[in-house]
Amino acid sequence: MTSIKEQAAISRLLSFLQDWDNGGKVARSHILDNFIKTNQGKTSPELEQEFSQGASLFLVRLTTWLRLIYMTGSCLDKLLRSIGIFLSAVSSNQYLREFLEVGGVLTLLEILGLEKVREEDKKESIKLLQVIANYGRKYKELICESYGVRSIAEFLAKSKSEETQEEVQLLLDSLVHGNPKYQNQVYKGLIALLSCTSPKAQQLSLQTLRTAQSIIGTTHPSIVECVLKVLRTMHLEVQYEAIELIKDLVNYDVCQALLKGLVELLIPSVKETSKLQPKILNDSLVPQLTAHLPVFLQQAAAAKAIGILARSNTSIAEEMLHLRVVHSLLAAMGNSDHSNSQRQASLTLEYFVQVFPVVEEHVRRSMGEELYKLFLSNAEDLYMKIDSIQADILAANKVNVSKGSAGLHHILPEGGCGGRGVTEPLRQSRKARAVFQEAWQKDPGVTLTVTPLAQVGG
């Protein structure tokens, strides 16, 4: 037999549920406000005590109303926050099961794609998905099986709120951890996001890709092309994240393709550089805006990335010499349409000149003594001192420094493409350098083979 207190509690619960059932939008909104205010952070036992062991009776009403009104967006944020109180409560497995049984995950994902729903409401939907994903692998798989990765990725690309986009990143990061069955799906979704038009979405996707890449361990063939295209951005924070990802990718099997792609970007194709010129050049009243062409932004970023990679690993620098990076850097220095390309290429070339004597000789000959002295004195500001004739000479240079050329005396442990070792250059003896200079002056195209010390003398 129930006590008087229990009867009173049950009576209050029935009265509360009746108020909800009979209330309109305004009344229900007021009930939700009070519920959120008084029950935030409560555990499952505390909620059951609050509702006289009948909390599930209120939760089922919330989920039913959600299915009825989610397309209109009325009181949606309060409704989702109220459901979140149940799902976030300690020991709330029962509430989670009840929510999932009525198709809660599908409803939350549908909300993300509705144009009439406010951004704030979609943000609350993302937070609920985070809560569900945090319950473990089984629930992450449920989200992915419901075409969740596609819905979440599309929402990240279209969202106009940076705060909301950061919440989406947390969800994607959660889905890539502890989810071996679908982690590749998340990984591919992140790669696809690199082509979106939202700089913030690109930045967050690049950050999460670095984590995903370390978890998965293998690369997708499309990642090289996608990350190189991101270098066309004019947003420095996006460029920074792209270069950080590139630094990681050189440790994988795409290293060669990545280095080749970076070097190729230093000399944009004629098609790329001319396709926007006719409209500009045909109207003398329109100012020259070629400095902001994406292809030149990409060129400058590529020169910067090459410098960072070369400084971090000398064997990677040697790999790029084999790809004629010196020729391409000199050509980029001749791009008088974009000063930052000239600056970044000059700074990167300075490193190659300092480390590889053979590069120094080729660059000196290509530039001429006067320009070379200016280059040595201040490589960063050289672009301000290059005249049009010198720029044309640099752009048309024929320098060809191969990987096996003299001066590449370096220890090569496990560094280089696909390896994590960092190599250091050996000091060149004065005699060896003198021999090389004498041979080079007789024949600038001479190639000398480096013989490892261990093999000298049999």
mmCIF file of N, CA, C and O in Angstrom, residues 236-320:
data_model
loop_
_atom_site.group_PDB
_atom_site.id
_atom_site.type_symbol
_atom_site.label_atom_id
_atom_site.label_comp_id
_atom_site.label_asym_id
_atom_site.label_seq_id
_atom_site.Cartn_x
_atom_site.Cartn_y
_atom_site.Cartn_z
ATOM 1 N N LEU A 236 45.121 32.328 -44.237
ATOM 2 C CA LEU A 236 46.381 31.802 -43.729
ATOM 3 C C LEU A 236 46.183 30.671 -42.728
ATOM 4 O O LEU A 236 47.002 29.757 -42.640
ATOM 5 N N GLU A 237 45.079 30.725 -41.969
ATOM 6 C CA GLU A 237 44.849 29.661 -40.995
ATOM 7 C C GLU A 237 44.567 28.333 -41.688
ATOM 8 O O GLU A 237 44.935 27.251 -41.193
ATOM 9 N N VAL A 238 43.930 28.386 -42.864
ATOM 10 C CA VAL A 238 43.674 27.173 -43.636
ATOM 11 C C VAL A 238 44.981 26.675 -44.257
ATOM 12 O O VAL A 238 45.281 25.480 -44.241
ATOM 13 N N GLN A 239 45.765 27.608 -44.798
ATOM 14 C CA GLN A 239 47.054 27.239 -45.386
ATOM 15 C C GLN A 239 47.957 26.573 -44.346
ATOM 16 O O GLN A 239 48.628 25.580 -44.628
ATOM 17 N N TYR A 240 47.952 27.111 -43.129
ATOM 18 C CA TYR A 240 48.777 26.545 -42.061
ATOM 19 C C TYR A 240 48.398 25.085 -41.797
ATOM 20 O O TYR A 240 49.269 24.214 -41.709
ATOM 21 N N GLU A 241 47.103 24.817 -41.670
ATOM 22 C CA GLU A 241 46.650 23.447 -41.392
ATOM 23 C C GLU A 241 46.958 22.517 -42.557
ATOM 24 O O GLU A 241 47.285 21.339 -42.356
ATOM 25 N N ALA A 242 46.867 23.046 -43.785
ATOM 26 C CA ALA A 242 47.182 22.216 -44.962
ATOM 27 C C ALA A 242 48.653 21.813 -44.948
ATOM 28 O O ALA A 242 48.995 20.654 -45.224
ATOM 29 N N ILE A 243 49.523 22.758 -44.623
ATOM 30 C CA ILE A 243 50.954 22.453 -44.586
ATOM 31 C C ILE A 243 51.277 21.493 -43.444
ATOM 32 O O ILE A 243 52.124 20.602 -43.583
ATOM 33 N N GLU A 244 50.593 21.627 -42.325
ATOM 34 C CA GLU A 244 50.792 20.688 -41.213
ATOM 35 C C GLU A 244 50.406 19.263 -41.632
ATOM 36 O O GLU A 244 51.087 18.298 -41.279
ATOM 37 N N LEU A 245 49.331 19.152 -42.390
ATOM 38 C CA LEU A 245 48.925 17.830 -42.881
ATOM 39 C C LEU A 245 49.946 17.290 -43.880
ATOM 40 O O LEU A 245 50.283 16.102 -43.868
ATOM 41 N N ILE A 246 50.449 18.171 -44.736
ATOM 42 C CA ILE A 246 51.472 17.767 -45.708
ATOM 43 C C ILE A 246 52.707 17.242 -44.986
ATOM 44 O O ILE A 246 53.310 16.238 -45.401
ATOM 45 N N LYS A 247 53.092 17.890 -43.900
ATOM 46 C CA LYS A 247 54.241 17.439 -43.111
ATOM 47 C C LYS A 247 54.022 16.024 -42.579
ATOM 48 O O LYS A 247 54.969 15.241 -42.465
ATOM 49 N N ASP A 248 52.788 15.698 -42.257
ATOM 50 C CA ASP A 248 52.472 14.334 -41.798
ATOM 51 C C ASP A 248 52.479 13.347 -42.965
ATOM 52 O O ASP A 248 52.956 12.211 -42.830
ATOM 53 N N LEU A 249 51.948 13.778 -44.106
ATOM 54 C CA LEU A 249 51.763 12.856 -45.233
ATOM 55 C C LEU A 249 53.072 12.399 -45.866
ATOM 56 O O LEU A 249 53.103 11.355 -46.521
ATOM 57 N N VAL A 250 54.159 13.167 -45.684
ATOM 58 C CA VAL A 250 55.432 12.734 -46.276
ATOM 59 C C VAL A 250 55.951 11.471 -45.603
ATOM 60 O O VAL A 250 56.901 10.844 -46.085
ATOM 61 N N ASN A 251 55.363 11.077 -44.496
ATOM 62 C CA ASN A 251 55.749 9.839 -43.817
ATOM 63 C C ASN A 251 54.967 8.626 -44.314
ATOM 64 O O ASN A 251 55.114 7.531 -43.765
ATOM 65 N N TYR A 252 54.136 8.839 -45.350
ATOM 66 C CA TYR A 252 53.314 7.750 -45.878
ATOM 67 C C TYR A 252 53.669 7.471 -47.335
ATOM 68 O O TYR A 252 54.551 8.125 -47.914
ATOM 69 N N ASP A 253 52.961 6.531 -47.939
ATOM 70 C CA ASP A 253 53.296 6.093 -49.285
ATOM 71 C C ASP A 253 52.998 7.129 -50.369
ATOM 72 O O ASP A 253 53.344 6.917 -51.538
ATOM 73 N N VAL A 254 52.372 8.229 -50.020
ATOM 74 C CA VAL A 254 52.073 9.271 -51.018
ATOM 75 C C VAL A 254 53.163 10.323 -51.085
ATOM 76 O O VAL A 254 53.006 11.343 -51.752
ATOM 77 N N CYS A 255 54.283 10.090 -50.396
ATOM 78 C CA CYS A 255 55.345 11.096 -50.317
ATOM 79 C C CYS A 255 55.810 11.554 -51.689
ATOM 80 O O CYS A 255 55.871 12.748 -51.966
ATOM 81 N N GLN A 256 56.147 10.603 -52.564
ATOM 82 C CA GLN A 256 56.657 10.968 -53.885
ATOM 83 C C GLN A 256 55.647 11.794 -54.678
ATOM 84 O O GLN A 256 55.992 12.797 -55.292
ATOM 85 N N ALA A 257 54.396 11.355 -54.662
ATOM 86 C CA ALA A 257 53.348 12.085 -55.389
ATOM 87 C C ALA A 257 53.154 13.473 -54.812
ATOM 88 O O ALA A 257 52.921 14.448 -55.540
ATOM 89 N N LEU A 258 53.284 13.586 -53.503
ATOM 90 C CA LEU A 258 53.106 14.869 -52.828
ATOM 91 C C LEU A 258 54.231 15.834 -53.183
ATOM 92 O O LEU A 258 53.986 17.004 -53.524
ATOM 93 N N LEU A 259 55.469 15.359 -53.128
ATOM 94 C CA LEU A 259 56.613 16.217 -53.464
ATOM 95 C C LEU A 259 56.560 16.641 -54.934
ATOM 96 O O LEU A 259 56.810 17.801 -55.265
ATOM 97 N N LYS A 260 56.229 15.694 -55.800
ATOM 98 C CA LYS A 260 56.122 16.017 -57.227
ATOM 99 C C LYS A 260 55.038 17.059 -57.465
ATOM 100 O O LYS A 260 55.226 18.014 -58.236
ATOM 101 N N GLY A 261 53.911 16.898 -56.777
ATOM 102 C CA GLY A 261 52.818 17.865 -56.924
ATOM 103 C C GLY A 261 53.205 19.256 -56.444
ATOM 104 O O GLY A 261 52.880 20.260 -57.089
ATOM 105 N N LEU A 262 53.924 19.330 -55.326
ATOM 106 C CA LEU A 262 54.357 20.628 -54.802
ATOM 107 C C LEU A 262 55.300 21.327 -55.770
ATOM 108 O O LEU A 262 55.174 22.535 -56.024
ATOM 109 N N VAL A 263 56.259 20.589 -56.304
ATOM 110 C CA VAL A 263 57.222 21.187 -57.234
ATOM 111 C C VAL A 263 56.516 21.659 -58.501
ATOM 112 O O VAL A 263 56.812 22.737 -59.033
ATOM 113 N N GLU A 264 55.564 20.874 -58.984
ATOM 114 C CA GLU A 264 54.825 21.263 -60.194
ATOM 115 C C GLU A 264 54.023 22.543 -59.993
ATOM 116 O O GLU A 264 53.823 23.317 -60.931
ATOM 117 N N LEU A 265 53.562 22.771 -58.769
ATOM 118 C CA LEU A 265 52.777 23.981 -58.493
ATOM 119 C C LEU A 265 53.612 25.251 -58.590
ATOM 120 O O LEU A 265 53.062 26.352 -58.704
ATOM 121 N N LEU A 266 54.939 25.121 -58.541
ATOM 122 C CA LEU A 266 55.806 26.299 -58.628
ATOM 123 C C LEU A 266 55.774 26.929 -60.016
ATOM 124 O O LEU A 266 56.084 28.107 -60.177
ATOM 125 N N ILE A 267 55.410 26.149 -61.020
ATOM 126 C CA ILE A 267 55.300 26.684 -62.386
ATOM 127 C C ILE A 267 53.888 26.393 -62.890
ATOM 128 O O ILE A 267 53.629 25.329 -63.468
ATOM 129 N N PRO A 268 52.947 27.300 -62.636
ATOM 130 C CA PRO A 268 51.560 27.082 -63.064
ATOM 131 C C PRO A 268 51.479 26.910 -64.572
ATOM 132 O O PRO A 268 52.264 27.497 -65.327
ATOM 133 N N SER A 269 50.537 26.119 -65.006
ATOM 134 C CA SER A 269 50.364 25.900 -66.438
ATOM 135 C C SER A 269 49.870 27.171 -67.107
ATOM 136 O O SER A 269 49.278 28.048 -66.475
ATOM 137 N N VAL A 270 50.128 27.269 -68.391
ATOM 138 C CA VAL A 270 49.678 28.435 -69.166
ATOM 139 C C VAL A 270 48.159 28.563 -69.099
ATOM 140 O O VAL A 270 47.601 29.661 -69.010
ATOM 141 N N LYS A 271 47.489 27.428 -69.112
ATOM 142 C CA LYS A 271 46.025 27.427 -69.037
ATOM 143 C C LYS A 271 45.540 28.071 -67.745
ATOM 144 O O LYS A 271 44.597 28.863 -67.740
ATOM 145 N N GLU A 272 46.214 27.758 -66.646
ATOM 146 C CA GLU A 272 45.808 28.296 -65.351
ATOM 147 C C GLU A 272 46.067 29.795 -65.253
ATOM 148 O O GLU A 272 45.251 30.549 -64.731
ATOM 149 N N THR A 273 47.198 30.258 -65.745
ATOM 150 C CA THR A 273 47.566 31.656 -65.581
ATOM 151 C C THR A 273 46.906 32.584 -66.585
ATOM 152 O O THR A 273 46.853 33.787 -66.376
ATOM 153 N N SER A 274 46.384 32.032 -67.665
ATOM 154 C CA SER A 274 45.805 32.886 -68.701
ATOM 155 C C SER A 274 44.288 32.915 -68.702
ATOM 156 O O SER A 274 43.686 33.800 -69.304
ATOM 157 N N LYS A 275 43.654 31.970 -68.006
ATOM 158 C CA LYS A 275 42.198 31.863 -68.145
ATOM 159 C C LYS A 275 41.444 33.051 -67.555
ATOM 160 O O LYS A 275 40.325 33.332 -67.940
ATOM 161 N N LEU A 276 42.064 33.784 -66.613
ATOM 162 C CA LEU A 276 41.392 34.944 -66.045
ATOM 163 C C LEU A 276 41.920 36.256 -66.597
ATOM 164 O O LEU A 276 41.455 37.315 -66.224
ATOM 165 N N GLN A 277 42.912 36.193 -67.501
ATOM 166 C CA GLN A 277 43.522 37.425 -67.980
ATOM 167 C C GLN A 277 42.721 38.209 -69.012
ATOM 168 O O GLN A 277 42.671 39.418 -68.940
ATOM 169 N N PRO A 278 42.068 37.570 -69.974
ATOM 170 C CA PRO A 278 41.418 38.355 -71.026
ATOM 171 C C PRO A 278 40.481 39.429 -70.521
ATOM 172 O O PRO A 278 40.544 40.562 -70.965
ATOM 173 N N LYS A 279 39.611 39.111 -69.551
ATOM 174 C CA LYS A 279 38.655 40.107 -69.071
ATOM 175 C C LYS A 279 39.364 41.282 -68.394
ATOM 176 O O LYS A 279 38.917 42.419 -68.471
ATOM 177 N N ILE A 280 40.467 40.984 -67.742
ATOM 178 C CA ILE A 280 41.195 42.043 -67.050
ATOM 179 C C ILE A 280 41.987 42.883 -68.026
ATOM 180 O O ILE A 280 41.950 44.109 -68.011
ATOM 181 N N LEU A 281 42.722 42.185 -68.919
ATOM 182 C CA LEU A 281 43.609 42.901 -69.820
ATOM 183 C C LEU A 281 42.857 43.703 -70.872
ATOM 184 O O LEU A 281 43.361 44.693 -71.381
ATOM 185 N N ASN A 282 41.661 43.295 -71.213
ATOM 186 C CA ASN A 282 40.904 43.985 -72.259
ATOM 187 C C ASN A 282 40.252 45.267 -71.770
ATOM 188 O O ASN A 282 39.731 46.041 -72.544
ATOM 189 N N ASP A 283 40.253 45.497 -70.482
ATOM 190 C CA ASP A 283 39.645 46.712 -69.931
ATOM 191 C C ASP A 283 40.708 47.462 -69.142
ATOM 192 O O ASP A 283 41.086 47.077 -68.053
ATOM 193 N N SER A 284 41.183 48.542 -69.691
ATOM 194 C CA SER A 284 42.258 49.303 -69.046
ATOM 195 C C SER A 284 41.803 49.985 -67.770
ATOM 196 O O SER A 284 42.622 50.423 -66.962
ATOM 197 N N LEU A 285 40.491 50.115 -67.577
ATOM 198 C CA LEU A 285 39.983 50.785 -66.384
ATOM 199 C C LEU A 285 39.951 49.867 -65.169
ATOM 200 O O LEU A 285 39.827 50.320 -64.037
ATOM 201 N N VAL A 286 40.050 48.574 -65.422
ATOM 202 C CA VAL A 286 40.016 47.607 -64.317
ATOM 203 C C VAL A 286 41.425 47.421 -63.773
ATOM 204 O O VAL A 286 42.349 47.142 -64.526
ATOM 205 N N PRO A 287 41.648 47.598 -62.477
ATOM 206 C CA PRO A 287 42.996 47.440 -61.906
ATOM 207 C C PRO A 287 43.467 45.998 -62.011
ATOM 208 O O PRO A 287 42.682 45.060 -62.046
ATOM 209 N N GLN A 288 44.802 45.822 -62.070
ATOM 210 C CA GLN A 288 45.377 44.486 -62.153
ATOM 211 C C GLN A 288 45.237 43.795 -60.800
ATOM 212 O O GLN A 288 45.798 44.238 -59.803
ATOM 213 N N LEU A 289 44.511 42.717 -60.783
ATOM 214 C CA LEU A 289 44.263 41.987 -59.538
ATOM 215 C C LEU A 289 44.859 40.587 -59.586
ATOM 216 O O LEU A 289 44.447 39.700 -58.839
ATOM 217 N N THR A 290 45.861 40.400 -60.465
ATOM 218 C CA THR A 290 46.404 39.057 -60.629
ATOM 219 C C THR A 290 47.082 38.539 -59.372
ATOM 220 O O THR A 290 47.272 37.337 -59.231
ATOM 221 N N ALA A 291 47.460 39.442 -58.466
ATOM 222 C CA ALA A 291 48.124 38.990 -57.235
ATOM 223 C C ALA A 291 47.226 38.098 -56.407
ATOM 224 O O ALA A 291 47.693 37.355 -55.556
ATOM 225 N N HIS A 292 45.930 38.206 -56.643
ATOM 226 C CA HIS A 292 44.987 37.422 -55.848
ATOM 227 C C HIS A 292 44.465 36.199 -56.597
ATOM 228 O O HIS A 292 43.540 35.547 -56.135
ATOM 229 N N LEU A 293 45.067 35.902 -57.717
ATOM 230 C CA LEU A 293 44.662 34.699 -58.434
ATOM 231 C C LEU A 293 44.961 33.479 -57.564
ATOM 232 O O LEU A 293 46.062 33.347 -57.028
ATOM 233 N N PRO A 294 44.002 32.578 -57.434
ATOM 234 C CA PRO A 294 44.225 31.384 -56.604
ATOM 235 C C PRO A 294 45.471 30.600 -57.004
ATOM 236 O O PRO A 294 46.162 30.052 -56.150
ATOM 237 N N VAL A 295 45.766 30.565 -58.298
ATOM 238 C CA VAL A 295 46.907 29.772 -58.748
ATOM 239 C C VAL A 295 48.221 30.356 -58.241
ATOM 240 O O VAL A 295 49.177 29.626 -57.946
ATOM 241 N N PHE A 296 48.284 31.682 -58.089
ATOM 242 C CA PHE A 296 49.501 32.297 -57.561
ATOM 243 C C PHE A 296 49.584 32.150 -56.050
ATOM 244 O O PHE A 296 50.666 32.030 -55.481
ATOM 245 N N LEU A 297 48.439 32.193 -55.404
ATOM 246 C CA LEU A 297 48.420 31.911 -53.964
ATOM 247 C C LEU A 297 48.916 30.489 -53.711
ATOM 248 O O LEU A 297 49.659 30.227 -52.755
ATOM 249 N N GLN A 298 48.492 29.572 -54.583
ATOM 250 C CA GLN A 298 48.914 28.181 -54.478
ATOM 251 C C GLN A 298 50.416 28.049 -54.733
ATOM 252 O O GLN A 298 51.109 27.271 -54.055
ATOM 253 N N GLN A 299 50.909 28.818 -55.683
ATOM 254 C CA GLN A 299 52.335 28.798 -56.000
ATOM 255 C C GLN A 299 53.165 29.239 -54.789
ATOM 256 O O GLN A 299 54.164 28.594 -54.428
ATOM 257 N N ALA A 300 52.752 30.328 -54.158
ATOM 258 C CA ALA A 300 53.471 30.834 -52.989
ATOM 259 C C ALA A 300 53.417 29.848 -51.827
ATOM 260 O O ALA A 300 54.423 29.618 -51.136
ATOM 261 N N ALA A 301 52.248 29.260 -51.616
ATOM 262 C CA ALA A 301 52.095 28.286 -50.522
ATOM 263 C C ALA A 301 52.941 27.047 -50.780
ATOM 264 O O ALA A 301 53.516 26.470 -49.846
ATOM 265 N N ALA A 302 53.027 26.638 -52.038
ATOM 266 C CA ALA A 302 53.843 25.467 -52.378
ATOM 267 C C ALA A 302 55.315 25.740 -52.097
ATOM 268 O O ALA A 302 56.030 24.890 -51.546
ATOM 269 N N ALA A 303 55.780 26.939 -52.465
ATOM 270 C CA ALA A 303 57.174 27.308 -52.189
ATOM 271 C C ALA A 303 57.447 27.308 -50.689
ATOM 272 O O ALA A 303 58.505 26.853 -50.227
ATOM 273 N N LYS A 304 56.501 27.806 -49.934
ATOM 274 C CA LYS A 304 56.632 27.829 -48.472
ATOM 275 C C LYS A 304 56.670 26.408 -47.910
ATOM 276 O O LYS A 304 57.509 26.082 -47.056
ATOM 277 N N ALA A 305 55.776 25.555 -48.374
ATOM 278 C CA ALA A 305 55.714 24.174 -47.898
ATOM 279 C C ALA A 305 56.993 23.412 -48.237
ATOM 280 O O ALA A 305 57.505 22.641 -47.409
ATOM 281 N N ILE A 306 57.521 23.631 -49.432
ATOM 282 C CA ILE A 306 58.764 22.970 -49.841
ATOM 283 C C ILE A 306 59.905 23.371 -48.914
ATOM 284 O O ILE A 306 60.716 22.541 -48.492
ATOM 285 N N GLY A 307 59.964 24.651 -48.563
ATOM 286 C CA GLY A 307 61.000 25.124 -47.645
ATOM 287 C C GLY A 307 60.889 24.471 -46.280
ATOM 288 O O GLY A 307 61.897 24.074 -45.678
ATOM 289 N N ILE A 308 59.670 24.357 -45.782
ATOM 290 C CA ILE A 308 59.450 23.735 -44.470
ATOM 291 C C ILE A 308 59.862 22.265 -44.499
ATOM 292 O O ILE A 308 60.539 21.776 -43.585
ATOM 293 N N LEU A 309 59.462 21.550 -45.545
ATOM 294 C CA LEU A 309 59.813 20.130 -45.651
ATOM 295 C C LEU A 309 61.314 19.928 -45.807
ATOM 296 O O LEU A 309 61.899 19.033 -45.183
ATOM 297 N N ALA A 310 61.938 20.763 -46.625
ATOM 298 C CA ALA A 310 63.381 20.620 -46.863
ATOM 299 C C ALA A 310 64.178 20.871 -45.586
ATOM 300 O O ALA A 310 65.136 20.160 -45.287
ATOM 301 N N ARG A 311 63.776 21.877 -44.824
ATOM 302 C CA ARG A 311 64.492 22.189 -43.587
ATOM 303 C C ARG A 311 64.311 21.107 -42.527
ATOM 304 O O ARG A 311 65.167 20.939 -41.656
ATOM 305 N N SER A 312 63.204 20.412 -42.577
ATOM 306 C CA SER A 312 62.935 19.392 -41.556
ATOM 307 C C SER A 312 63.617 18.065 -41.855
ATOM 308 O O SER A 312 63.833 17.261 -40.954
ATOM 309 N N ASN A 313 63.994 17.824 -43.118
ATOM 310 C CA ASN A 313 64.564 16.531 -43.484
ATOM 311 C C ASN A 313 65.396 16.688 -44.755
ATOM 312 O O ASN A 313 64.863 16.901 -45.833
ATOM 313 N N THR A 314 66.712 16.587 -44.599
ATOM 314 C CA THR A 314 67.603 16.837 -45.729
ATOM 315 C C THR A 314 67.416 15.828 -46.848
ATOM 316 O O THR A 314 67.580 16.151 -48.028
ATOM 317 N N SER A 315 67.080 14.585 -46.506
ATOM 318 C CA SER A 315 66.891 13.591 -47.561
ATOM 319 C C SER A 315 65.668 13.910 -48.408
ATOM 320 O O SER A 315 65.621 13.600 -49.603
ATOM 321 N N ILE A 316 64.664 14.545 -47.807
ATOM 322 C CA ILE A 316 63.511 15.005 -48.592
ATOM 323 C C ILE A 316 63.944 16.132 -49.522
ATOM 324 O O ILE A 316 63.503 16.226 -50.673
ATOM 325 N N ALA A 317 64.836 16.992 -49.026
ATOM 326 C CA ALA A 317 65.376 18.058 -49.875
ATOM 327 C C ALA A 317 66.075 17.454 -51.089
ATOM 328 O O ALA A 317 65.955 17.954 -52.213
ATOM 329 N N GLU A 318 66.823 16.366 -50.889
ATOM 330 C CA GLU A 318 67.503 15.708 -52.003
ATOM 331 C C GLU A 318 66.510 15.095 -52.987
ATOM 332 O O GLU A 318 66.721 15.125 -54.205
ATOM 333 N N GLU A 319 65.426 14.551 -52.448
ATOM 334 C CA GLU A 319 64.388 14.006 -53.328
ATOM 335 C C GLU A 319 63.841 15.109 -54.236
ATOM 336 O O GLU A 319 63.577 14.892 -55.424
ATOM 337 N N MET A 320 63.678 16.294 -53.675
ATOM 338 C CA MET A 320 63.125 17.400 -54.468
ATOM 339 C C MET A 320 64.137 17.939 -55.467
ATOM 340 O O MET A 320 63.761 18.442 -56.532
#
